[in-house]
PDB file of C-alpha atoms in Angstrom:
ATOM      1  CA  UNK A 143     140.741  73.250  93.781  1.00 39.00           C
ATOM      2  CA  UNK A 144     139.120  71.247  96.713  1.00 47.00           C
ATOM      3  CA  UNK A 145     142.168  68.549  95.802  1.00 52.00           C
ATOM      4  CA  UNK A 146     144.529  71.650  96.280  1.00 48.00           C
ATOM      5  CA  UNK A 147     143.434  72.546  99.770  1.00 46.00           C
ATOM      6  CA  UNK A 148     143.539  69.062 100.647  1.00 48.00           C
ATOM      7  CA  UNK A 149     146.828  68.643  99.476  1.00 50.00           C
ATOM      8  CA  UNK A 150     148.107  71.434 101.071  1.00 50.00           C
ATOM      9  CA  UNK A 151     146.495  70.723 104.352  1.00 50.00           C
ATOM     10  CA  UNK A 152     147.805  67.137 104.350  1.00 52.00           C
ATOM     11  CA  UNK A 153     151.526  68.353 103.434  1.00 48.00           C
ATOM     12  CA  UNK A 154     151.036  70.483 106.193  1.00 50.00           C
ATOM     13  CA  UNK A 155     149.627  68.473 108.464  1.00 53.00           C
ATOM     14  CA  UNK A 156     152.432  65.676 107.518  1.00 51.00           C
ATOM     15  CA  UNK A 157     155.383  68.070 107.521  1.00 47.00           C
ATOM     16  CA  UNK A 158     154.167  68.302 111.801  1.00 47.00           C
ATOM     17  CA  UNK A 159     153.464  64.436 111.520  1.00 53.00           C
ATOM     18  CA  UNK A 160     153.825  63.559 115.227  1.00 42.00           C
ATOM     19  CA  UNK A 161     157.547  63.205 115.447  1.00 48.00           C
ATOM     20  CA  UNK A 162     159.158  66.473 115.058  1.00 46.00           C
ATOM     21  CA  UNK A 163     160.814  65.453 111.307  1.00 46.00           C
ATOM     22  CA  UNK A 164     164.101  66.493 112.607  1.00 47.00           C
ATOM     23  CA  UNK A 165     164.292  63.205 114.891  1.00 79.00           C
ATOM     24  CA  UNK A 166     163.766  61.032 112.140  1.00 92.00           C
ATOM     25  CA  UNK A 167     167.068  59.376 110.941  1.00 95.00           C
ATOM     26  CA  UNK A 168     167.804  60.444 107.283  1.00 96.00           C
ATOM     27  CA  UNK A 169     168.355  56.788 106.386  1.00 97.00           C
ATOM     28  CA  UNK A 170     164.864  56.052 107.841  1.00 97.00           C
ATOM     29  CA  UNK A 171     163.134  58.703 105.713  1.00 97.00           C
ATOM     30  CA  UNK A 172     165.078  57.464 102.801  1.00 98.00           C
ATOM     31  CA  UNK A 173     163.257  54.004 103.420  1.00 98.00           C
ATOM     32  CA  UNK A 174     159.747  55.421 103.928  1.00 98.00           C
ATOM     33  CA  UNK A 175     159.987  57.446 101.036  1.00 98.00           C
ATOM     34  CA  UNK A 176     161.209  54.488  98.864  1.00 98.00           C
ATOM     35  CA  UNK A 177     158.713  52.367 100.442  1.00 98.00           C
ATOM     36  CA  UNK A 178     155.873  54.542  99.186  1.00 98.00           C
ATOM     37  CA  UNK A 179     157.631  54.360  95.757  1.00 98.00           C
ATOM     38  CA  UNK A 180     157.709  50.594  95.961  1.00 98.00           C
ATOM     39  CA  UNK A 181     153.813  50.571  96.731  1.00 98.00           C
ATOM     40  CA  UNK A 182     153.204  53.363  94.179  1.00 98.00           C
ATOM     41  CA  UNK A 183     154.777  51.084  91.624  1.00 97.00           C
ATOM     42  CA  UNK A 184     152.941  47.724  92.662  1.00 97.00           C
ATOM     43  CA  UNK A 185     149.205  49.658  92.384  1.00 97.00           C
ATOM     44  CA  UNK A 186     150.291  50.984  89.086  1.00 97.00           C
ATOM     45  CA  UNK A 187     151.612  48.226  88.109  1.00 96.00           C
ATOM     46  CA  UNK A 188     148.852  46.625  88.401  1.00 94.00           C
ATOM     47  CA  UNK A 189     146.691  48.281  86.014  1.00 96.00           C
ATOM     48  CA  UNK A 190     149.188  48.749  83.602  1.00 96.00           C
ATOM     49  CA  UNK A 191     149.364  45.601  81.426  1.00 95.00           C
ATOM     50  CA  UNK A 192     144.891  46.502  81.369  1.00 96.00           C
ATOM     51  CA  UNK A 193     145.786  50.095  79.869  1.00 96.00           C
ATOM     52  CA  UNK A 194     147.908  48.071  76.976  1.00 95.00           C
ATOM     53  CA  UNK A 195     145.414  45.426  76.574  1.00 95.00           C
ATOM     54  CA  UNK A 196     147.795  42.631  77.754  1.00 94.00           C
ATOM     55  CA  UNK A 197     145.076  41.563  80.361  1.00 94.00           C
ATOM     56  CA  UNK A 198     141.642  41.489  80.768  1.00 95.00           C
ATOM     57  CA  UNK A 199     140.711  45.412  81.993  1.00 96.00           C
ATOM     58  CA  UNK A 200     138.739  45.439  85.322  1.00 96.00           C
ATOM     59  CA  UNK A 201     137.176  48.486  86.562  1.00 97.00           C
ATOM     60  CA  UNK A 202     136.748  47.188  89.773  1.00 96.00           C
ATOM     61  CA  UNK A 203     140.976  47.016  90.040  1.00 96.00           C
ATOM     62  CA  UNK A 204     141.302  50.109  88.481  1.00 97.00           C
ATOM     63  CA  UNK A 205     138.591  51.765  91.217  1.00 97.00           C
ATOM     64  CA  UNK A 206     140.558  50.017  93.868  1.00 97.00           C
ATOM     65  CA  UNK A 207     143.924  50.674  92.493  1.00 97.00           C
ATOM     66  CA  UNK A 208     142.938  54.282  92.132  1.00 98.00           C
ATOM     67  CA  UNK A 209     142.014  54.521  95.930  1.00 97.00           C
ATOM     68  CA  UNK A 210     145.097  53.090  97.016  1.00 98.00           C
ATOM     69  CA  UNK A 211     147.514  55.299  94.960  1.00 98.00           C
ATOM     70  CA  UNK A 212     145.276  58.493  96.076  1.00 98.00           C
ATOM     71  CA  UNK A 213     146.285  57.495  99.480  1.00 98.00           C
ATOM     72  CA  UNK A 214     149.993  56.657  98.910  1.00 98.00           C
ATOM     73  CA  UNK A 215     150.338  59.855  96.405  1.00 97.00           C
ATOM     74  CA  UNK A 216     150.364  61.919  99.772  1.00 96.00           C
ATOM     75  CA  UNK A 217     153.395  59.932 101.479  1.00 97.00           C
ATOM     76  CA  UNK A 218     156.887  60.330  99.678  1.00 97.00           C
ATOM     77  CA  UNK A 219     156.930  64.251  99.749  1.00 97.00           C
ATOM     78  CA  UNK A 220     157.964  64.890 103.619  1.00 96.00           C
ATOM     79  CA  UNK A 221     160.467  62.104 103.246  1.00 97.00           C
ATOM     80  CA  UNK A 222     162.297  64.746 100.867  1.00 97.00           C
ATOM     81  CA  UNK A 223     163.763  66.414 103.789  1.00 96.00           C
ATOM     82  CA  UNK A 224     167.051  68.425 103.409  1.00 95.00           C
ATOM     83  CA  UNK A 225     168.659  66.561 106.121  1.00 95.00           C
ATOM     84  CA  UNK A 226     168.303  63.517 103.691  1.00 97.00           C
ATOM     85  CA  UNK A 227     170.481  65.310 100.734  1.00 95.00           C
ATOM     86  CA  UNK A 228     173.995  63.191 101.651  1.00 95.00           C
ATOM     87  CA  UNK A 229     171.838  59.700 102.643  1.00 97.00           C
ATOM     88  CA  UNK A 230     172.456  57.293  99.791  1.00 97.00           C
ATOM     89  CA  UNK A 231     169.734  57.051  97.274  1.00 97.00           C
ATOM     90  CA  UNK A 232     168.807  57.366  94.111  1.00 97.00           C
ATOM     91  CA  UNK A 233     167.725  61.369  94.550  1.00 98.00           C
ATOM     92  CA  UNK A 234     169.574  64.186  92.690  1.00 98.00           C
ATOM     93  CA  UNK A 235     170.289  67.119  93.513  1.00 97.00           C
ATOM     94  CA  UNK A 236     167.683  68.683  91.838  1.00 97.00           C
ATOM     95  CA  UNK A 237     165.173  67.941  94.187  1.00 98.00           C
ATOM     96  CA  UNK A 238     166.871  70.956  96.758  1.00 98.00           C
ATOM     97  CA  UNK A 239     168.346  72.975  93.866  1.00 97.00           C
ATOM     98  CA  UNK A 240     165.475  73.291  92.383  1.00 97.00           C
ATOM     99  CA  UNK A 241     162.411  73.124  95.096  1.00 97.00           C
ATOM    100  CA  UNK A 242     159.627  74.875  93.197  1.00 97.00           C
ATOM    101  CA  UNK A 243     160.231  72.428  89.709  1.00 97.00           C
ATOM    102  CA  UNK A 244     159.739  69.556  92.231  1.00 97.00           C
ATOM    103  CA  UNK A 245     156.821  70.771  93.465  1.00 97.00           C
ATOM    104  CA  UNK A 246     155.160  71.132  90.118  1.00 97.00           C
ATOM    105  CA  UNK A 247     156.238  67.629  89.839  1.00 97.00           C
ATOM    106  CA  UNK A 248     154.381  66.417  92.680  1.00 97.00           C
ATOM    107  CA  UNK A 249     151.477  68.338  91.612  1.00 97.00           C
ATOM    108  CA  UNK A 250     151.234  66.902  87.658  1.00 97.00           C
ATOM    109  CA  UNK A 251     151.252  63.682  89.723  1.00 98.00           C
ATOM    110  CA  UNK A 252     148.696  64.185  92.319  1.00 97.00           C
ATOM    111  CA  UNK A 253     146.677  65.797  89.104  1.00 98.00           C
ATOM    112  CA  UNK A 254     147.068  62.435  87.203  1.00 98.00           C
ATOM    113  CA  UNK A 255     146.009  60.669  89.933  1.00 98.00           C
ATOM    114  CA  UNK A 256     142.939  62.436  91.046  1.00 98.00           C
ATOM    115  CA  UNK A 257     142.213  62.209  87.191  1.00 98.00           C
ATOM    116  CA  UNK A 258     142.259  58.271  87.255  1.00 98.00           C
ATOM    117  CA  UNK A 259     140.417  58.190  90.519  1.00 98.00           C
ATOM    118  CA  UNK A 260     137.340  60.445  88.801  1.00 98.00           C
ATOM    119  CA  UNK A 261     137.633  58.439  85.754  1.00 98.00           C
ATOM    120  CA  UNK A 262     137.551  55.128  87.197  1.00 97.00           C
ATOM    121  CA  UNK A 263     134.202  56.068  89.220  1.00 96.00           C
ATOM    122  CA  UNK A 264     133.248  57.693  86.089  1.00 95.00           C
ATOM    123  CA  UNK A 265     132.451  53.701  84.101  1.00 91.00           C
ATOM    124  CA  UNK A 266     134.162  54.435  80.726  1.00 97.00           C
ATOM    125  CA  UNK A 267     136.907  52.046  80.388  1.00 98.00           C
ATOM    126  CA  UNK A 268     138.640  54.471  77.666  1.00 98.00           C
ATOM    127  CA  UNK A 269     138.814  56.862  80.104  1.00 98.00           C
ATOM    128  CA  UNK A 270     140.187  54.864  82.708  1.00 98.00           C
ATOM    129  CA  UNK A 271     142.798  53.581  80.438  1.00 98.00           C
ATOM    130  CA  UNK A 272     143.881  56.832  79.468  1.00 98.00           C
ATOM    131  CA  UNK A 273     144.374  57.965  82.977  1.00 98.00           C
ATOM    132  CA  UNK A 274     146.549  55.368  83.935  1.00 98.00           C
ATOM    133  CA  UNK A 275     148.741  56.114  81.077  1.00 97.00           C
ATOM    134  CA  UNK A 276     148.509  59.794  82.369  1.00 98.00           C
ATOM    135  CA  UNK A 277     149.639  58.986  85.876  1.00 98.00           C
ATOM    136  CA  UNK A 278     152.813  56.753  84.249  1.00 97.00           C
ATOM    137  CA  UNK A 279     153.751  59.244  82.492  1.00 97.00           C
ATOM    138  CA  UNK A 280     153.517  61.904  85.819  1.00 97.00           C
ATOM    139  CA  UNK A 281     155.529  59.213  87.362  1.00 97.00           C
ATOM    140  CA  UNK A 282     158.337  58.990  84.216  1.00 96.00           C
ATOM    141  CA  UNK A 283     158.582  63.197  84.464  1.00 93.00           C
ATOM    142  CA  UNK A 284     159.850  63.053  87.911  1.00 95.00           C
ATOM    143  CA  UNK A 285     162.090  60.542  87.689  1.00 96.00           C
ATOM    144  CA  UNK A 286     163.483  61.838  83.798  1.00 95.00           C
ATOM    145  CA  UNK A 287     164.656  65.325  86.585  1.00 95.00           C
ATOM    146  CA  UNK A 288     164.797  64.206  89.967  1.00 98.00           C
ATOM    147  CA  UNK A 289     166.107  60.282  90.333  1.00 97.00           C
ATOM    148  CA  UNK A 290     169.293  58.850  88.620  1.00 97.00           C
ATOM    149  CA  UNK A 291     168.899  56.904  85.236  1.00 93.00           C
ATOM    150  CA  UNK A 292     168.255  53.259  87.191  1.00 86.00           C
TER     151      UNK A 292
ATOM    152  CA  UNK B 243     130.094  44.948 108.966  1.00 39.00           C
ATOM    153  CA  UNK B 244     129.988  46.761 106.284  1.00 47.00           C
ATOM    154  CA  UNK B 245     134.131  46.871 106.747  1.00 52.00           C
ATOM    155  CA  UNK B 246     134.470  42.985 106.688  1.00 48.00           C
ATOM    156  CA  UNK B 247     132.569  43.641 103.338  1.00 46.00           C
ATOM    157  CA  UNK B 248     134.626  46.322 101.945  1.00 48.00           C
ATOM    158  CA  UNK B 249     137.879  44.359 103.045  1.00 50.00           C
ATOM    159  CA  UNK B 250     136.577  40.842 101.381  1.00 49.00           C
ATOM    160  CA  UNK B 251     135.953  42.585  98.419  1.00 50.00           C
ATOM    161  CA  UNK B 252     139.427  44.591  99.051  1.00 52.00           C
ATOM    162  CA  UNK B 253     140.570  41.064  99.251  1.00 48.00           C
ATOM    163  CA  UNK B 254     139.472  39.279  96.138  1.00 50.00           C
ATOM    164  CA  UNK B 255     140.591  42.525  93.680  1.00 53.00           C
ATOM    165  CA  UNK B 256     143.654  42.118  95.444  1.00 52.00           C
ATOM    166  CA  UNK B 257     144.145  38.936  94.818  1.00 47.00           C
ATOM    167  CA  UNK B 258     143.010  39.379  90.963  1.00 47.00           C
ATOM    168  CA  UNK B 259     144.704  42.784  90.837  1.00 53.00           C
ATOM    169  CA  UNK B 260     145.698  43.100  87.437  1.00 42.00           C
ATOM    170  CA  UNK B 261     148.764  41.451  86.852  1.00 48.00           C
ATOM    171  CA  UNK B 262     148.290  37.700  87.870  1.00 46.00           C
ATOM    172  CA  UNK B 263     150.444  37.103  91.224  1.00 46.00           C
ATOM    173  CA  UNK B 264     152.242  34.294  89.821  1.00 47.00           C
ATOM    174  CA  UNK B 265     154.125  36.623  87.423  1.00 79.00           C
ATOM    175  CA  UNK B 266     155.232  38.641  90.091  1.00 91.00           C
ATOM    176  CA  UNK B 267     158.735  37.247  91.746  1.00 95.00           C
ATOM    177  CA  UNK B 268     158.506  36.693  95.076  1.00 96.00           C
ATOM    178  CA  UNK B 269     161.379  39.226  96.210  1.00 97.00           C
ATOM    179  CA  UNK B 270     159.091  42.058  94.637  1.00 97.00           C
ATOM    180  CA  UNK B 271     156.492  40.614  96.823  1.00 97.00           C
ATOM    181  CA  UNK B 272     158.095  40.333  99.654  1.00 98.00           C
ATOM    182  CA  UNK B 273     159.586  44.283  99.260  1.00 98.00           C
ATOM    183  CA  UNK B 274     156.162  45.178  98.243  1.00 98.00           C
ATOM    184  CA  UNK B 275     155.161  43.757 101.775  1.00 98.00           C
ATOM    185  CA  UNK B 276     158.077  44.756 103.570  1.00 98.00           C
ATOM    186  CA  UNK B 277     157.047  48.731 102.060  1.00 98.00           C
ATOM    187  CA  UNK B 278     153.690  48.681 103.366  1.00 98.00           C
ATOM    188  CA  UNK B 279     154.580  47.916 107.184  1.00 98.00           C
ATOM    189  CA  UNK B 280     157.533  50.120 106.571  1.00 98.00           C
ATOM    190  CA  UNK B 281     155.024  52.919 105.952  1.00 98.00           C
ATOM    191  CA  UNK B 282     152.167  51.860 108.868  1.00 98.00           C
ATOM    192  CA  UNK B 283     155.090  52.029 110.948  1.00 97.00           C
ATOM    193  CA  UNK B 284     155.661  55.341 109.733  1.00 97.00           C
ATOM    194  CA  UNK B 285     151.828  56.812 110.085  1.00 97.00           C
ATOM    195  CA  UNK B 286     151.644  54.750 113.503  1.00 97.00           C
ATOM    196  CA  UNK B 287     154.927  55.874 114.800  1.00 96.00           C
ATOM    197  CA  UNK B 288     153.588  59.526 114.209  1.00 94.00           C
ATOM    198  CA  UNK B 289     150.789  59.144 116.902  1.00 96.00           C
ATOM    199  CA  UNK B 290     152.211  56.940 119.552  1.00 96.00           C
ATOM    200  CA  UNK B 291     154.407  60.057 121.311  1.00 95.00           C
ATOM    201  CA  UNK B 292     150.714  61.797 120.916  1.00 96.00           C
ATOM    202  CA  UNK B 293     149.249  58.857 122.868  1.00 96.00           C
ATOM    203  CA  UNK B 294     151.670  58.904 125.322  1.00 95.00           C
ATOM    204  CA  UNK B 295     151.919  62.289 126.104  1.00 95.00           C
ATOM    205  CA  UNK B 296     155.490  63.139 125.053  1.00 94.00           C
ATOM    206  CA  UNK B 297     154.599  65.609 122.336  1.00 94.00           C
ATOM    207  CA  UNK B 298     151.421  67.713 122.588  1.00 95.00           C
ATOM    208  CA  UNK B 299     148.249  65.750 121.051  1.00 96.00           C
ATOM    209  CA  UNK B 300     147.126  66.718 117.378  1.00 96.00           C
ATOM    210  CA  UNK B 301     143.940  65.777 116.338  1.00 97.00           C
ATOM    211  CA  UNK B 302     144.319  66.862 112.504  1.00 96.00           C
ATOM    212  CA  UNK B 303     147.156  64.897 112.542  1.00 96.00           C
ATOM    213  CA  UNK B 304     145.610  61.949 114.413  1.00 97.00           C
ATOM    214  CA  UNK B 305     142.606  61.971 111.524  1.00 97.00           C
ATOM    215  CA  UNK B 306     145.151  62.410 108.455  1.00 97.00           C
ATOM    216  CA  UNK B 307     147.379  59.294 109.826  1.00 97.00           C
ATOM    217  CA  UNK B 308     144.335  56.922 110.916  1.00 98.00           C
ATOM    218  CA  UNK B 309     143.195  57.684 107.208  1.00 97.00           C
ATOM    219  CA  UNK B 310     146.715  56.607 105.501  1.00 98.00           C
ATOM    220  CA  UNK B 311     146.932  53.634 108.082  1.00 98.00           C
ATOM    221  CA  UNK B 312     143.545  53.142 106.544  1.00 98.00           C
ATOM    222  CA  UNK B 313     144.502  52.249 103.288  1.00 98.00           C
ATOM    223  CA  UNK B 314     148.019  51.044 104.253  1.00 98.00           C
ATOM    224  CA  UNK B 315     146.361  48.408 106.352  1.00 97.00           C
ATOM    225  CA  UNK B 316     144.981  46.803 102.752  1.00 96.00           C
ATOM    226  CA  UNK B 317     148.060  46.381 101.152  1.00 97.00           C
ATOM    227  CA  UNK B 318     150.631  44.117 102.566  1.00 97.00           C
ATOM    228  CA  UNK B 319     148.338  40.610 103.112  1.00 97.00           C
ATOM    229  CA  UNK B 320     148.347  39.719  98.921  1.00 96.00           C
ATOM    230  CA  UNK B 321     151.813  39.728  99.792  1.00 97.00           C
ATOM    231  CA  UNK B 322     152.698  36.657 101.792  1.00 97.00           C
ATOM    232  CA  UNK B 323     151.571  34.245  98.815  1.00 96.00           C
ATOM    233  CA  UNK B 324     153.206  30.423  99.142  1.00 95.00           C
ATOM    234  CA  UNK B 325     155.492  31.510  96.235  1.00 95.00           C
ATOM    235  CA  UNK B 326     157.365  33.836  98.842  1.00 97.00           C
ATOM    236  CA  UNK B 327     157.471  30.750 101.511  1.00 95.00           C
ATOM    237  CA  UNK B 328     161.292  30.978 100.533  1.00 95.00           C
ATOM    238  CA  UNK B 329     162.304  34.203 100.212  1.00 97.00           C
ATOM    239  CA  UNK B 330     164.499  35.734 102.644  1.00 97.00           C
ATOM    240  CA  UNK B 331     162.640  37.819 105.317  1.00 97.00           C
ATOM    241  CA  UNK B 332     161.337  37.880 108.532  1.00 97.00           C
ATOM    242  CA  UNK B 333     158.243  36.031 108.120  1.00 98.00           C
ATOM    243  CA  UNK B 334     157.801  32.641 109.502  1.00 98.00           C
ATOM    244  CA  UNK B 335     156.143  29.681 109.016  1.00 97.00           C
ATOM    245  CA  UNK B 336     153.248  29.891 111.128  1.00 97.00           C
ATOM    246  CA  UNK B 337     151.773  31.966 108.116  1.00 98.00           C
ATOM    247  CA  UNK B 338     151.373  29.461 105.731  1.00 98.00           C
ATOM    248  CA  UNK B 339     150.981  26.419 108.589  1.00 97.00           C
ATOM    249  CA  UNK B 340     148.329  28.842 110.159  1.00 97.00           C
ATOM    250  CA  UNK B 341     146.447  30.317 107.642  1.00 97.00           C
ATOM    251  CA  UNK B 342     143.604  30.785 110.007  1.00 97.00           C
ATOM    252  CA  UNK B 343     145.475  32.262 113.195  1.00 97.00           C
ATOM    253  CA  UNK B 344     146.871  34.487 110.278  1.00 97.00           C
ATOM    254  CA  UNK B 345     144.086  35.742 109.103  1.00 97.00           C
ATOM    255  CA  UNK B 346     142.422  36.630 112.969  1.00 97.00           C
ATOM    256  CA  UNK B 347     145.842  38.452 113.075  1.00 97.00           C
ATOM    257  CA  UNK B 348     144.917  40.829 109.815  1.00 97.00           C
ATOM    258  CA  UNK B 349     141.193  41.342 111.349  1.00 97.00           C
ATOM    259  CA  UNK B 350     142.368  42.279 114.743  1.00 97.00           C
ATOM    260  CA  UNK B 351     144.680  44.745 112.968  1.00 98.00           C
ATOM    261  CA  UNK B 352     141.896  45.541 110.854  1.00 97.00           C
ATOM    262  CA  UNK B 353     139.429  46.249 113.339  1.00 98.00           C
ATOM    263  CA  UNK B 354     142.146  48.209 115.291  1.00 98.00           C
ATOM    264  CA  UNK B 355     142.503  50.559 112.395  1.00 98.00           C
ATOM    265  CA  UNK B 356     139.056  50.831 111.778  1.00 98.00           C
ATOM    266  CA  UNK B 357     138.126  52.247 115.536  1.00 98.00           C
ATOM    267  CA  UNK B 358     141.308  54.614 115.289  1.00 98.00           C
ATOM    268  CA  UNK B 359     139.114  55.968 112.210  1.00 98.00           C
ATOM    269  CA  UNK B 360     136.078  56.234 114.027  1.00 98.00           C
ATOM    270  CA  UNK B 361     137.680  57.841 117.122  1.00 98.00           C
ATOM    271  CA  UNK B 362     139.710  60.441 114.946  1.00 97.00           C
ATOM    272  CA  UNK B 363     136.370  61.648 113.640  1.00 96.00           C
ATOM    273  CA  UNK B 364     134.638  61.456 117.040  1.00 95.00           C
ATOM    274  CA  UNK B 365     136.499  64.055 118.613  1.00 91.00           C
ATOM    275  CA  UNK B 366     137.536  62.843 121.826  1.00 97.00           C
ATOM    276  CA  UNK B 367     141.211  63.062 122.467  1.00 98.00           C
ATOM    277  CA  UNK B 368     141.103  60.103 125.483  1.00 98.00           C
ATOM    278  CA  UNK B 369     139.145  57.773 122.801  1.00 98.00           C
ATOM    279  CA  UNK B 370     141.585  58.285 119.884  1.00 98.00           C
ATOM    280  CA  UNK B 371     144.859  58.051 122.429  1.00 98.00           C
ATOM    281  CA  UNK B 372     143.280  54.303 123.408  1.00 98.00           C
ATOM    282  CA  UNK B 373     142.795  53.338 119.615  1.00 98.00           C
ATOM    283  CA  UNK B 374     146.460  54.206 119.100  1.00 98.00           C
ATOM    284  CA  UNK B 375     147.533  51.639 121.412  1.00 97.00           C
ATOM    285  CA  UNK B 376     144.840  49.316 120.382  1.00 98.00           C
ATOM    286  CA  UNK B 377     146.757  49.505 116.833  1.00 98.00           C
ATOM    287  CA  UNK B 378     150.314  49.541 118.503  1.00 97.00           C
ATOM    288  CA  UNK B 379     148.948  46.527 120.475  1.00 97.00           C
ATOM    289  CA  UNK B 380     147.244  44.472 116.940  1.00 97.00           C
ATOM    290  CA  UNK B 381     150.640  45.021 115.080  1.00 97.00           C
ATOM    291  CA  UNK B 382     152.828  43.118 118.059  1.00 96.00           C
ATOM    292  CA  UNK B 383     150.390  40.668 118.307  1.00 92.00           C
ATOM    293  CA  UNK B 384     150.885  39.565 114.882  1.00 95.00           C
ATOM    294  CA  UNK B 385     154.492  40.494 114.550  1.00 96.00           C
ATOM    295  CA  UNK B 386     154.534  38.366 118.376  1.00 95.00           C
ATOM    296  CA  UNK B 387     153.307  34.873 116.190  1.00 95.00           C
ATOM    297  CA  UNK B 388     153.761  35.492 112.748  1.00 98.00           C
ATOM    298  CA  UNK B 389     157.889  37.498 112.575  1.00 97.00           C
ATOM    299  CA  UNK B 390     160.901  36.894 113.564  1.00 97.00           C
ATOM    300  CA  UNK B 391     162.240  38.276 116.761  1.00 93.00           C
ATOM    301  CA  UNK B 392     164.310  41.357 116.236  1.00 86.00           C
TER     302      UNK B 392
END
């Protein structure tokens, strides 16, 4: 609930971001909000191979990790803008067709995340591994809708 | 203090951070990099119209960008590893040559950051518009020794 406010005062707050969104270049939105992906990917990534037992799990990466992807969770979203529908990216049309199912997208994301960041300042490392398989799979249902098979 | 502590320790997970860094290939790391000043630019590039008095000052939206810069300014250093010396970018020598000068180059940044944060939660609009240019000014001076001209 307090994660919902919080939310919804930062997508406010970022939707009035400084520069009116309207003088950002499409093609320059397109880059932040791939850049976010990019970053998204590398702290997830991270933690990934620990989930599967491939490497050694660290809760202290996983914390950190956590923290990070909280932060970058918040930074794609305004990068959606309709004036970015005919810039060249991977985006369907989807994400304007169908505004309210990307949404609840965003949100099963920002709920997996918040998930892993209790859990990983929660100590139990089944927990923690759990949660990151949560927020890959939050990651996967976007994409499976909104981005082009890659 | 307690920051140079947080970002040592932000440091060394980094460095460790769940998949080993050798495994990664160095144009991942280098768009991994490339992402995370894509996106300061972004949260910075919100405030610096605020600072200069273009567009009326926000101080909501000064506090929710310092805190993004925050964690953004955490993310791009495990990125300039020798195995990217040859990857294409902007980056030059000097970063692997002057490992030292590099690093003074991340804590001025750093530091920058960390008094936006304190002045976005101080309240005083002629404090925070001087941290903004304190982190417009730590970015050139790196970008001034350590990139490419553009």
């Amino acid at each position: 609930m307090k994660r919902s406010l919080l939310l919804t005062t930062g997508l406010a707050i970022a939707l009035g971001a400084g520069t009116a969104l309207a003088q950002v270049k499409p093609e320059i939105m397109v880059k932040q909000r791939q850049a976010a992906m990019t970053l998204q990917a590398k702290y997830l990534g991270g933690m990934v191979p620990m989930a599967q037992g491939k490497v050694p799990f660290r809760a202290d990466v996983v914390a950190y990790n956590a923290s990070l992807l909280d932060a970058l969770s918040r930074m794609p979203w305004d990068g959606f803008a309709e004036s970015t529908k005919d810039a060249k990216s991977a985006a369907l049309p989807a994400i304007w067709n169908e505004p309210a199912k990307f949404k609840q997208a965003q949100d099963n994301f920002h709920n997996a995340v918040d998930a892993l960041v209790r859990a990983s300042k929660g100590g139990d490392e089944a927990a923690m591994k759990s949660a990151i398989g949560g927020v890959g799979k939050a990651c996967g249902g976007c994409h499976e809708n909104f981005r082009q098979k890659q």
